[in-house]
PDB file of C-alpha atoms and ligand atoms in Angstrom:
ATOM      1  CA  MET A   1       5.874 -40.144   5.247  1.00 98.00           C
ATOM      2  CA  LYS A   2       9.126 -42.210   6.229  1.00 98.00           C
ATOM      3  CA  VAL A   3      10.473 -42.106   9.850  1.00 98.00           C
ATOM      4  CA  ARG A   4      13.432 -43.913  11.112  1.00 98.00           C
ATOM      5  CA  PHE A   5      14.352 -44.715  14.637  1.00 99.00           C
ATOM      6  CA  LEU A   6      18.211 -43.706  14.860  1.00 99.00           C
ATOM      7  CA  GLY A   7      18.594 -44.689  18.438  1.00 99.00           C
ATOM      8  CA  THR A   8      15.725 -46.107  21.204  1.00 99.00           C
ATOM      9  CA  ALA A   9      17.384 -45.383  24.471  1.00 99.00           C
ATOM     10  CA  ALA A  10      17.314 -42.686  27.425  1.00 98.00           C
ATOM     11  CA  GLY A  11      20.337 -41.185  28.408  1.00 98.00           C
ATOM     12  CA  GLY A  12      23.738 -43.369  28.439  1.00 98.00           C
ATOM     13  CA  GLY A  13      22.015 -45.905  26.095  1.00 98.00           C
ATOM     14  CA  ALA A  14      21.738 -49.771  27.055  1.00 98.00           C
ATOM     15  CA  PRO A  15      23.539 -51.241  28.232  1.00 98.00           C
ATOM     16  CA  GLN A  16      25.113 -48.320  29.933  1.00 98.00           C
ATOM     17  CA  TRP A  17      28.830 -48.025  30.074  1.00 98.00           C
ATOM     18  CA  ASN A  18      29.004 -47.952  33.836  1.00 98.00           C
ATOM     19  CA  CYS A  19      25.826 -49.667  34.838  1.00 97.00           C
ATOM     20  CA  GLY A  20      25.274 -53.554  36.331  1.00 97.00           C
ATOM     21  CA  CYS A  21      21.850 -53.432  36.689  1.00 96.00           C
ATOM     22  CA  ARG A  22      19.530 -56.637  36.050  1.00 96.00           C
ATOM     23  CA  VAL A  23      18.754 -55.322  32.270  1.00 98.00           C
ATOM     24  CA  CYS A  24      22.544 -54.000  31.731  1.00 98.00           C
ATOM     25  CA  GLU A  25      23.867 -57.463  32.444  1.00 98.00           C
ATOM     26  CA  HIS A  26      21.048 -59.285  30.299  1.00 98.00           C
ATOM     27  CA  ALA A  27      21.486 -56.516  27.527  1.00 98.00           C
ATOM     28  CA  ARG A  28      25.472 -56.953  27.802  1.00 98.00           C
ATOM     29  CA  ARG A  29      25.283 -60.831  27.548  1.00 98.00           C
ATOM     30  CA  GLU A  30      22.800 -60.947  24.918  1.00 97.00           C
ATOM     31  CA  GLY A  31      24.710 -58.553  22.871  1.00 97.00           C
ATOM     32  CA  VAL A  32      21.229 -55.774  22.750  1.00 97.00           C
ATOM     33  CA  SER A  33      22.165 -52.451  22.041  1.00 97.00           C
ATOM     34  CA  ARG A  34      20.286 -49.313  22.239  1.00 98.00           C
ATOM     35  CA  THR A  35      21.531 -46.202  21.376  1.00 99.00           C
ATOM     36  CA  GLN A  36      20.283 -42.557  22.764  1.00 99.00           C
ATOM     37  CA  ASP A  37      17.651 -41.312  20.939  1.00 98.00           C
ATOM     38  CA  GLY A  38      16.608 -39.434  17.963  1.00 99.00           C
ATOM     39  CA  LEU A  39      15.039 -40.332  14.800  1.00 98.00           C
ATOM     40  CA  ALA A  40      15.002 -39.503  11.003  1.00 99.00           C
ATOM     41  CA  VAL A  41      11.819 -38.031   9.173  1.00 98.00           C
ATOM     42  CA  SER A  42      11.149 -37.233   5.322  1.00 98.00           C
ATOM     43  CA  GLY A  43       8.059 -36.681   3.435  1.00 98.00           C
ATOM     44  CA  ASP A  44       9.146 -37.479  -0.100  1.00 98.00           C
ATOM     45  CA  GLY A  45      11.700 -40.140   1.251  1.00 98.00           C
ATOM     46  CA  ALA A  46      14.350 -37.584  -0.293  1.00 97.00           C
ATOM     47  CA  SER A  47      14.459 -34.412   2.086  1.00 98.00           C
ATOM     48  CA  TRP A  48      15.503 -35.509   5.528  1.00 98.00           C
ATOM     49  CA  TYR A  49      15.433 -33.918   8.880  1.00 98.00           C
ATOM     50  CA  LEU A  50      16.759 -35.240  12.320  1.00 99.00           C
ATOM     51  CA  VAL A  51      14.938 -35.155  15.537  1.00 99.00           C
ATOM     52  CA  ASN A  52      17.685 -34.365  18.251  1.00 99.00           C
ATOM     53  CA  ALA A  53      21.099 -35.500  17.809  1.00 99.00           C
ATOM     54  CA  SER A  54      22.563 -37.881  20.186  1.00 98.00           C
ATOM     55  CA  PRO A  55      26.022 -38.182  21.401  1.00 98.00           C
ATOM     56  CA  ASP A  56      25.351 -41.703  19.364  1.00 98.00           C
ATOM     57  CA  LEU A  57      24.858 -40.002  16.060  1.00 98.00           C
ATOM     58  CA  ARG A  58      27.822 -40.775  13.563  1.00 98.00           C
ATOM     59  CA  THR A  59      27.189 -44.586  14.243  1.00 98.00           C
ATOM     60  CA  GLN A  60      23.393 -44.179  13.915  1.00 98.00           C
ATOM     61  CA  LEU A  61      24.194 -42.059  10.234  1.00 98.00           C
ATOM     62  CA  LEU A  62      26.505 -44.648   9.103  1.00 98.00           C
ATOM     63  CA  ALA A  63      23.545 -47.418   9.826  1.00 98.00           C
ATOM     64  CA  THR A  64      21.067 -45.398   8.009  1.00 98.00           C
ATOM     65  CA  PRO A  65      20.656 -46.203   4.618  1.00 96.00           C
ATOM     66  CA  GLU A  66      18.689 -43.290   3.271  1.00 96.00           C
ATOM     67  CA  ILE A  67      20.663 -40.908   4.503  1.00 96.00           C
ATOM     68  CA  ARG A  68      23.503 -42.184   2.695  1.00 97.00           C
ATOM     69  CA  PRO A  69      25.651 -39.409   0.323  1.00 96.00           C
ATOM     70  CA  PRO A  70      24.891 -39.637  -3.196  1.00 93.00           C
ATOM     71  CA  PRO A  71      27.459 -41.658  -4.735  1.00 94.00           C
ATOM     72  CA  GLY A  72      30.225 -38.918  -6.026  1.00 96.00           C
ATOM     73  CA  THR A  73      29.274 -36.434  -4.267  1.00 94.00           C
ATOM     74  CA  ARG A  74      30.187 -34.825  -0.840  1.00 94.00           C
ATOM     75  CA  ASP A  75      26.420 -34.364   0.338  1.00 94.00           C
ATOM     76  CA  THR A  76      23.442 -35.060   2.325  1.00 97.00           C
ATOM     77  CA  PRO A  77      20.411 -35.782   2.384  1.00 97.00           C
ATOM     78  CA  ILE A  78      19.900 -33.804   5.752  1.00 98.00           C
ATOM     79  CA  ARG A  79      18.194 -30.745   5.410  1.00 98.00           C
ATOM     80  CA  GLY A  80      18.079 -29.766   9.383  1.00 98.00           C
ATOM     81  CA  VAL A  81      17.818 -30.834  12.886  1.00 98.00           C
ATOM     82  CA  LEU A  82      14.769 -30.112  14.602  1.00 99.00           C
ATOM     83  CA  PHE A  83      15.357 -30.556  19.291  1.00 99.00           C
ATOM     84  CA  THR A  84      12.343 -31.834  21.244  1.00 99.00           C
ATOM     85  CA  SER A  85      14.581 -30.746  24.381  1.00 99.00           C
ATOM     86  CA  ALA A  86      18.451 -29.072  24.863  1.00 98.00           C
ATOM     87  CA  GLU A  87      19.090 -32.505  27.210  1.00 98.00           C
ATOM     88  CA  LEU A  88      22.764 -33.709  26.747  1.00 98.00           C
ATOM     89  CA  ASP A  89      21.448 -37.023  25.005  1.00 98.00           C
ATOM     90  CA  HIS A  90      19.661 -34.976  22.515  1.00 99.00           C
ATOM     91  CA  THR A  91      21.715 -32.470  21.392  1.00 98.00           C
ATOM     92  CA  LEU A  92      25.886 -33.783  22.213  1.00 98.00           C
ATOM     93  CA  GLY A  93      25.536 -35.235  18.249  1.00 98.00           C
ATOM     94  CA  LEU A  94      24.975 -31.596  17.159  1.00 98.00           C
ATOM     95  CA  LEU A  95      28.683 -30.651  16.366  1.00 98.00           C
ATOM     96  CA  GLY A  96      29.201 -34.455  14.409  1.00 98.00           C
ATOM     97  CA  LEU A  97      27.091 -32.377  12.331  1.00 98.00           C
ATOM     98  CA  ARG A  98      29.891 -29.871  11.452  1.00 98.00           C
ATOM     99  CA  GLU A  99      30.826 -31.607   8.063  1.00 97.00           C
ATOM    100  CA  THR A 100      28.183 -30.229   6.087  1.00 97.00           C
ATOM    101  CA  THR A 101      28.059 -27.163   3.967  1.00 96.00           C
ATOM    102  CA  ALA A 102      24.821 -25.675   5.958  1.00 97.00           C
ATOM    103  CA  LEU A 103      22.207 -26.825   8.378  1.00 98.00           C
ATOM    104  CA  ASP A 104      18.721 -25.563   9.608  1.00 98.00           C
ATOM    105  CA  VAL A 105      18.432 -25.926  13.555  1.00 98.00           C
ATOM    106  CA  TYR A 106      14.606 -25.630  14.787  1.00 99.00           C
ATOM    107  CA  ALA A 107      14.348 -25.712  18.477  1.00 99.00           C
ATOM    108  CA  THR A 108      12.045 -23.217  21.062  1.00 99.00           C
ATOM    109  CA  ALA A 109      13.971 -19.950  22.071  1.00 98.00           C
ATOM    110  CA  SER A 110      14.468 -21.658  25.324  1.00 98.00           C
ATOM    111  CA  VAL A 111      16.679 -24.159  24.072  1.00 98.00           C
ATOM    112  CA  HIS A 112      18.592 -22.036  21.090  1.00 98.00           C
ATOM    113  CA  ASP A 113      19.320 -19.744  23.948  1.00 98.00           C
ATOM    114  CA  ALA A 114      21.020 -22.860  26.208  1.00 98.00           C
ATOM    115  CA  LEU A 115      22.877 -24.262  22.580  1.00 98.00           C
ATOM    116  CA  LYS A 116      24.194 -20.758  22.583  1.00 98.00           C
ATOM    117  CA  THR A 117      25.253 -19.952  26.252  1.00 98.00           C
ATOM    118  CA  ALA A 118      24.934 -22.469  29.516  1.00 98.00           C
ATOM    119  CA  PHE A 119      26.437 -25.293  26.925  1.00 98.00           C
ATOM    120  CA  PRO A 120      27.430 -23.165  23.397  1.00 98.00           C
ATOM    121  CA  ILE A 121      27.550 -25.888  21.029  1.00 98.00           C
ATOM    122  CA  GLU A 122      25.203 -24.110  18.483  1.00 97.00           C
ATOM    123  CA  ALA A 123      27.264 -21.407  18.780  1.00 96.00           C
ATOM    124  CA  ALA A 124      30.523 -23.541  18.397  1.00 98.00           C
ATOM    125  CA  LEU A 125      28.965 -24.968  14.740  1.00 98.00           C
ATOM    126  CA  GLY A 126      28.563 -21.888  13.663  1.00 97.00           C
ATOM    127  CA  GLY A 127      32.652 -22.143  13.225  1.00 98.00           C
ATOM    128  CA  TYR A 128      32.373 -24.895  10.829  1.00 98.00           C
ATOM    129  CA  THR A 129      29.365 -24.705   8.722  1.00 98.00           C
ATOM    130  CA  ARG A 130      26.314 -22.133   8.644  1.00 98.00           C
ATOM    131  CA  VAL A 131      23.654 -22.688  10.839  1.00 98.00           C
ATOM    132  CA  ARG A 132      20.239 -21.251  10.322  1.00 98.00           C
ATOM    133  CA  GLU A 133      18.696 -20.726  13.104  1.00 98.00           C
ATOM    134  CA  HIS A 134      14.612 -21.362  13.597  1.00 98.00           C
ATOM    135  CA  ARG A 135      12.717 -20.679  16.592  1.00 98.00           C
ATOM    136  CA  VAL A 136       9.520 -22.787  16.577  1.00 99.00           C
ATOM    137  CA  ARG A 137       6.616 -21.302  18.782  1.00 98.00           C
ATOM    138  CA  ASP A 138       3.803 -23.462  20.705  1.00 98.00           C
ATOM    139  CA  GLY A 139       0.895 -23.972  18.475  1.00 98.00           C
ATOM    140  CA  GLU A 140       2.557 -22.565  15.078  1.00 98.00           C
ATOM    141  CA  PRO A 141       3.175 -24.694  12.273  1.00 98.00           C
ATOM    142  CA  PHE A 142       5.818 -24.671   9.585  1.00 98.00           C
ATOM    143  CA  ASP A 143       6.821 -26.315   6.293  1.00 98.00           C
ATOM    144  CA  LEU A 144       9.774 -28.112   5.679  1.00 98.00           C
ATOM    145  CA  ASP A 145      11.329 -29.390   2.533  1.00 98.00           C
ATOM    146  CA  GLY A 146       9.395 -32.865   0.913  1.00 98.00           C
ATOM    147  CA  GLY A 147       6.343 -31.681   1.925  1.00 98.00           C
ATOM    148  CA  LEU A 148       6.514 -32.126   5.674  1.00 98.00           C
ATOM    149  CA  ARG A 149       4.102 -29.389   7.827  1.00 98.00           C
ATOM    150  CA  VAL A 150       5.326 -29.498  11.230  1.00 99.00           C
ATOM    151  CA  THR A 151       3.765 -28.410  14.577  1.00 98.00           C
ATOM    152  CA  THR A 152       5.676 -27.921  18.054  1.00 98.00           C
ATOM    153  CA  VAL A 153       3.728 -29.020  21.132  1.00 98.00           C
ATOM    154  CA  VAL A 154       5.329 -27.460  24.307  1.00 98.00           C
ATOM    155  CA  LEU A 155       4.951 -29.795  27.143  1.00 98.00           C
ATOM    156  CA  SER A 156       6.649 -29.028  30.015  1.00 98.00           C
ATOM    157  CA  GLY A 157       9.262 -26.110  31.225  1.00 98.00           C
ATOM    158  CA  LYS A 158      11.728 -28.940  32.287  1.00 98.00           C
ATOM    159  CA  ARG A 159      15.231 -27.484  32.156  1.00 97.00           C
ATOM    160  CA  PRO A 160      18.519 -29.711  31.507  1.00 98.00           C
ATOM    161  CA  ARG A 161      20.621 -29.692  35.103  1.00 98.00           C
ATOM    162  CA  TYR A 162      23.332 -27.841  32.964  1.00 98.00           C
ATOM    163  CA  ALA A 163      20.613 -25.186  32.307  1.00 98.00           C
ATOM    164  CA  ALA A 164      19.298 -24.680  35.944  1.00 97.00           C
ATOM    165  CA  ALA A 165      20.515 -20.558  36.016  1.00 98.00           C
ATOM    166  CA  LEU A 166      18.738 -20.010  33.152  1.00 98.00           C
ATOM    167  CA  PRO A 167      14.885 -18.399  33.185  1.00 98.00           C
ATOM    168  CA  ALA A 168      11.763 -20.720  32.717  1.00 98.00           C
ATOM    169  CA  GLY A 169      10.541 -21.515  29.447  1.00 98.00           C
ATOM    170  CA  GLU A 170       9.592 -23.628  27.066  1.00 98.00           C
ATOM    171  CA  TRP A 171      12.262 -26.351  27.443  1.00 98.00           C
ATOM    172  CA  VAL A 172      10.625 -29.691  26.496  1.00 98.00           C
ATOM    173  CA  SER A 173       8.124 -30.155  23.627  1.00 98.00           C
ATOM    174  CA  ALA A 174       7.022 -32.707  21.036  1.00 98.00           C
ATOM    175  CA  TYR A 175       6.455 -32.442  17.415  1.00 99.00           C
ATOM    176  CA  ARG A 176       3.499 -33.385  15.076  1.00 98.00           C
ATOM    177  CA  PHE A 177       4.688 -34.020  11.353  1.00 99.00           C
ATOM    178  CA  GLU A 178       1.999 -34.100   9.011  1.00 98.00           C
ATOM    179  CA  THR A 179       1.510 -34.905   5.286  1.00 98.00           C
ATOM    180  CA  SER A 180      -1.035 -35.739   2.395  1.00 96.00           C
ATOM    181  CA  GLY A 181      -0.529 -39.289   3.988  1.00 95.00           C
ATOM    182  CA  GLY A 182      -0.869 -39.166   7.549  1.00 98.00           C
ATOM    183  CA  VAL A 183       0.088 -37.788  10.950  1.00 98.00           C
ATOM    184  CA  PHE A 184       2.971 -38.485  13.133  1.00 99.00           C
ATOM    185  CA  VAL A 185       3.907 -37.480  16.416  1.00 99.00           C
ATOM    186  CA  TYR A 186       7.309 -37.195  18.482  1.00 99.00           C
ATOM    187  CA  ALA A 187       6.844 -36.847  22.063  1.00 98.00           C
ATOM    188  CA  PRO A 188      10.048 -38.559  23.783  1.00 98.00           C
ATOM    189  CA  GLY A 189       9.679 -36.552  26.787  1.00 98.00           C
ATOM    190  CA  LEU A 190       6.206 -36.509  28.550  1.00 98.00           C
ATOM    191  CA  SER A 191       5.514 -35.347  31.870  1.00 97.00           C
ATOM    192  CA  THR A 192       1.983 -35.252  31.577  1.00 97.00           C
ATOM    193  CA  TRP A 193      -0.865 -36.299  29.491  1.00 98.00           C
ATOM    194  CA  HIS A 194      -1.353 -34.283  26.519  1.00 97.00           C
ATOM    195  CA  THR A 195      -4.598 -35.092  24.515  1.00 97.00           C
ATOM    196  CA  GLU A 196      -4.017 -33.112  21.911  1.00 96.00           C
ATOM    197  CA  LEU A 197      -1.074 -34.924  20.891  1.00 96.00           C
ATOM    198  CA  VAL A 198      -2.891 -37.772  19.576  1.00 97.00           C
ATOM    199  CA  THR A 199      -6.061 -36.620  18.410  1.00 97.00           C
ATOM    200  CA  GLY A 200      -6.171 -37.184  14.895  1.00 98.00           C
ATOM    201  CA  ALA A 201      -2.594 -39.060  14.852  1.00 98.00           C
ATOM    202  CA  ASP A 202      -2.019 -42.115  13.069  1.00 98.00           C
ATOM    203  CA  VAL A 203       1.529 -43.243  14.983  1.00 99.00           C
ATOM    204  CA  VAL A 204       2.324 -41.570  18.332  1.00 99.00           C
ATOM    205  CA  VAL A 205       5.976 -42.166  19.555  1.00 99.00           C
ATOM    206  CA  LEU A 206       5.712 -41.736  23.257  1.00 99.00           C
ATOM    207  CA  ASP A 207       8.291 -41.320  26.214  1.00 99.00           C
ATOM    208  CA  GLY A 208       9.006 -44.702  27.467  1.00 99.00           C
ATOM    209  CA  THR A 209      11.811 -43.938  29.688  1.00 99.00           C
ATOM    210  CA  PHE A 210      10.275 -45.893  33.083  1.00 98.00           C
ATOM    211  CA  LEU A 211       7.746 -49.210  32.886  1.00 98.00           C
ATOM    212  CA  THR A 212       7.453 -47.718  36.369  1.00 98.00           C
ATOM    213  CA  GLU A 213       6.653 -44.833  38.788  1.00 98.00           C
ATOM    214  CA  ASP A 214       9.330 -46.335  41.206  1.00 98.00           C
ATOM    215  CA  GLU A 215      11.904 -47.814  38.969  1.00 97.00           C
ATOM    216  CA  LEU A 216      14.818 -45.884  40.453  1.00 96.00           C
ATOM    217  CA  GLY A 217      13.576 -46.843  44.128  1.00 96.00           C
ATOM    218  CA  PRO A 218      10.931 -44.620  46.121  1.00 96.00           C
ATOM    219  CA  ASP A 219      13.184 -41.362  46.539  1.00 98.00           C
ATOM    220  CA  ARG A 220      13.222 -41.134  42.632  1.00 98.00           C
ATOM    221  CA  PRO A 221      10.088 -41.308  41.225  1.00 98.00           C
ATOM    222  CA  ALA A 222       9.631 -40.825  37.309  1.00 98.00           C
ATOM    223  CA  SER A 223       7.630 -37.782  37.702  1.00 97.00           C
ATOM    224  CA  GLY A 224      10.186 -36.111  39.874  1.00 97.00           C
ATOM    225  CA  MET A 225      12.140 -36.621  36.451  1.00 97.00           C
ATOM    226  CA  GLY A 226       9.457 -35.257  34.368  1.00 97.00           C
ATOM    227  CA  HIS A 227       8.948 -38.783  32.864  1.00 98.00           C
ATOM    228  CA  LEU A 228       5.293 -39.952  33.096  1.00 98.00           C
ATOM    229  CA  ALA A 229       5.845 -44.375  33.350  1.00 98.00           C
ATOM    230  CA  ILE A 230       4.232 -46.268  30.497  1.00 98.00           C
ATOM    231  CA  ARG A 231       2.051 -47.843  33.527  1.00 98.00           C
ATOM    232  CA  GLU A 232       0.434 -45.072  34.128  1.00 98.00           C
ATOM    233  CA  VAL A 233      -0.168 -43.949  30.316  1.00 98.00           C
ATOM    234  CA  LEU A 234      -1.744 -47.262  29.516  1.00 98.00           C
ATOM    235  CA  PRO A 235      -4.955 -46.663  30.482  1.00 98.00           C
ATOM    236  CA  LEU A 236      -4.976 -43.166  29.028  1.00 98.00           C
ATOM    237  CA  LEU A 237      -4.297 -44.712  25.284  1.00 98.00           C
ATOM    238  CA  GLY A 238      -7.214 -47.456  26.140  1.00 97.00           C
ATOM    239  CA  ALA A 239      -8.969 -44.738  26.583  1.00 98.00           C
ATOM    240  CA  HIS A 240      -7.679 -42.812  23.295  1.00 98.00           C
ATOM    241  CA  PRO A 241      -8.065 -45.707  21.116  1.00 97.00           C
ATOM    242  CA  GLY A 242      -6.846 -44.467  16.657  1.00 96.00           C
ATOM    243  CA  PRO A 243      -3.653 -44.206  16.678  1.00 98.00           C
ATOM    244  CA  ARG A 244      -0.624 -46.913  16.869  1.00 98.00           C
ATOM    245  CA  TYR A 245       1.571 -46.024  19.849  1.00 98.00           C
ATOM    246  CA  VAL A 246       4.651 -46.807  20.114  1.00 99.00           C
ATOM    247  CA  PHE A 247       7.699 -45.997  23.498  1.00 99.00           C
ATOM    248  CA  THR A 248      10.676 -44.915  22.902  1.00 99.00           C
ATOM    249  CA  HIS A 249      13.850 -43.037  24.839  1.00 99.00           C
ATOM    250  CA  LEU A 250      13.949 -46.046  27.635  1.00 98.00           C
ATOM    251  CA  ASN A 251      16.038 -46.178  30.462  1.00 98.00           C
ATOM    252  CA  ASN A 252      18.608 -48.928  31.047  1.00 98.00           C
ATOM    253  CA  THR A 253      16.377 -50.057  33.920  1.00 97.00           C
ATOM    254  CA  ASN A 254      13.142 -50.656  31.915  1.00 98.00           C
ATOM    255  CA  PRO A 255      12.625 -54.104  31.375  1.00 98.00           C
ATOM    256  CA  LEU A 256      11.350 -52.854  27.843  1.00 98.00           C
ATOM    257  CA  VAL A 257      14.773 -52.979  26.994  1.00 98.00           C
ATOM    258  CA  LEU A 258      14.946 -56.470  26.430  1.00 98.00           C
ATOM    259  CA  PRO A 259      13.134 -58.280  23.283  1.00 96.00           C
ATOM    260  CA  GLY A 260      10.799 -60.124  24.262  1.00 96.00           C
ATOM    261  CA  ALA A 261      10.180 -58.679  27.279  1.00 98.00           C
ATOM    262  CA  PRO A 262       6.542 -60.447  28.814  1.00 98.00           C
ATOM    263  CA  GLU A 263       5.488 -56.842  29.986  1.00 98.00           C
ATOM    264  CA  LEU A 264       4.918 -55.834  25.842  1.00 98.00           C
ATOM    265  CA  ALA A 265       1.973 -57.808  26.261  1.00 98.00           C
ATOM    266  CA  GLU A 266       0.112 -55.536  28.568  1.00 98.00           C
ATOM    267  CA  LEU A 267       0.822 -52.867  25.758  1.00 98.00           C
ATOM    268  CA  ALA A 268      -0.333 -55.014  23.075  1.00 98.00           C
ATOM    269  CA  GLU A 269      -3.601 -54.763  24.726  1.00 98.00           C
ATOM    270  CA  VAL A 270      -3.954 -51.002  23.777  1.00 98.00           C
ATOM    271  CA  ASN A 271      -2.134 -51.147  20.391  1.00 98.00           C
ATOM    272  CA  ALA A 272       1.614 -50.281  21.615  1.00 98.00           C
ATOM    273  CA  SER A 273       4.935 -51.513  21.508  1.00 98.00           C
ATOM    274  CA  VAL A 274       8.460 -50.765  21.742  1.00 98.00           C
ATOM    275  CA  ALA A 275      10.930 -49.130  19.236  1.00 98.00           C
ATOM    276  CA  ALA A 276      13.557 -50.149  18.069  1.00 98.00           C
ATOM    277  CA  ASP A 277      16.881 -48.867  16.719  1.00 98.00           C
ATOM    278  CA  GLY A 278      16.578 -49.018  13.019  1.00 98.00           C
ATOM    279  CA  HIS A 279      12.793 -49.434  12.780  1.00 98.00           C
ATOM    280  CA  LEU A 280      11.493 -47.796   9.797  1.00 98.00           C
ATOM    281  CA  LEU A 281       7.820 -46.624   9.956  1.00 98.00           C
ATOM    282  CA  GLU A 282       5.836 -45.433   6.580  1.00 98.00           C
ATOM    283  CA  ILE A 283       2.795 -43.269   7.056  1.00 98.00           C
TER     284      ILE A 283
HETATM  285  C1  MLT B 301      16.057 -36.874  30.923  1.00 78.58           C
HETATM  286  O1  MLT B 301      15.619 -37.145  29.883  1.00 78.58           O
HETATM  287  O2  MLT B 301      15.305 -36.788  31.625  1.00 78.58           O
HETATM  288  C2  MLT B 301      17.470 -36.558  30.332  1.00 78.58           C
HETATM  289  O3  MLT B 301      18.080 -36.755  29.569  1.00 78.58           O
HETATM  290  C3  MLT B 301      18.296 -37.076  31.757  1.00 78.58           C
HETATM  291  C4  MLT B 301      19.629 -36.761  31.394  1.00 78.58           C
HETATM  292  O4  MLT B 301      20.607 -36.233  31.638  1.00 78.58           O
HETATM  293  O5  MLT B 301      20.507 -37.927  30.766  1.00 78.58           O
HETATM  294 MN1   MN B 302      16.846 -37.829  28.011  1.00 78.58          MN
HETATM  295 ZN1   ZN B 303      21.427 -50.738  33.671  1.00 78.58          ZN
END
């Protein structure tokens, strides 16, 4: 299995256009850039699936050699898109795929409903290309091209702010990808610890939005925004050795945005690191 990180920042990216915090300023000065969270995964290196479609998707696709069209064709190795949430940073790029002839879209019923009503980009996409909707369910495995078996793990009912009027449901998920070569887990929005995510996995990608619970100040705790802070998770990783752990979806306030951050040493102690845009994992 191959996994290419397309983007590794939370909503807004890093640096964020309207932010002059210490990390954004440093990133601007040094030319450090993280685009918004998403990745591409393939079981055989030929058929690829996007997980999330960020507003930065076009730039991300152009930077990814594996998903170029075969020369002389107007074709794509991208077979479909899976969503871990309906948040804007995970979905705004969907319309950027409208030039394809068909697209399979995998998400929970709640996420599909949001993308057809409160924020109807999936409905709009249907005017440009053939959209096949797949409703994924917690714990029910499904198969994708290239020998990928996928299991959805529903994590929370945290709705996007634009969807506040929609019913409670399965709003935030992780995916567990399995081939004969190994198990890869992608959980960029984790609000509480789920041991079943890490059991038997080779690589687990976790929510790295915030390093600390009070990173945005005492009035805006990370947990109140549906994100388990990295420093709360590190002891749990120590108690669950085995997988390699990687943090992604970094908010621009997180000092780990910057390469060489001293806090990386705390992660290394529990076999954890921070993802970078363009980074390739082979599992
Ligand atoms: C989140 O990850 O909590 C959301 O994407 C926040 C946002 O709207 O950017
Ligand atoms: Mn987000
Ligand atoms: Zn900032």
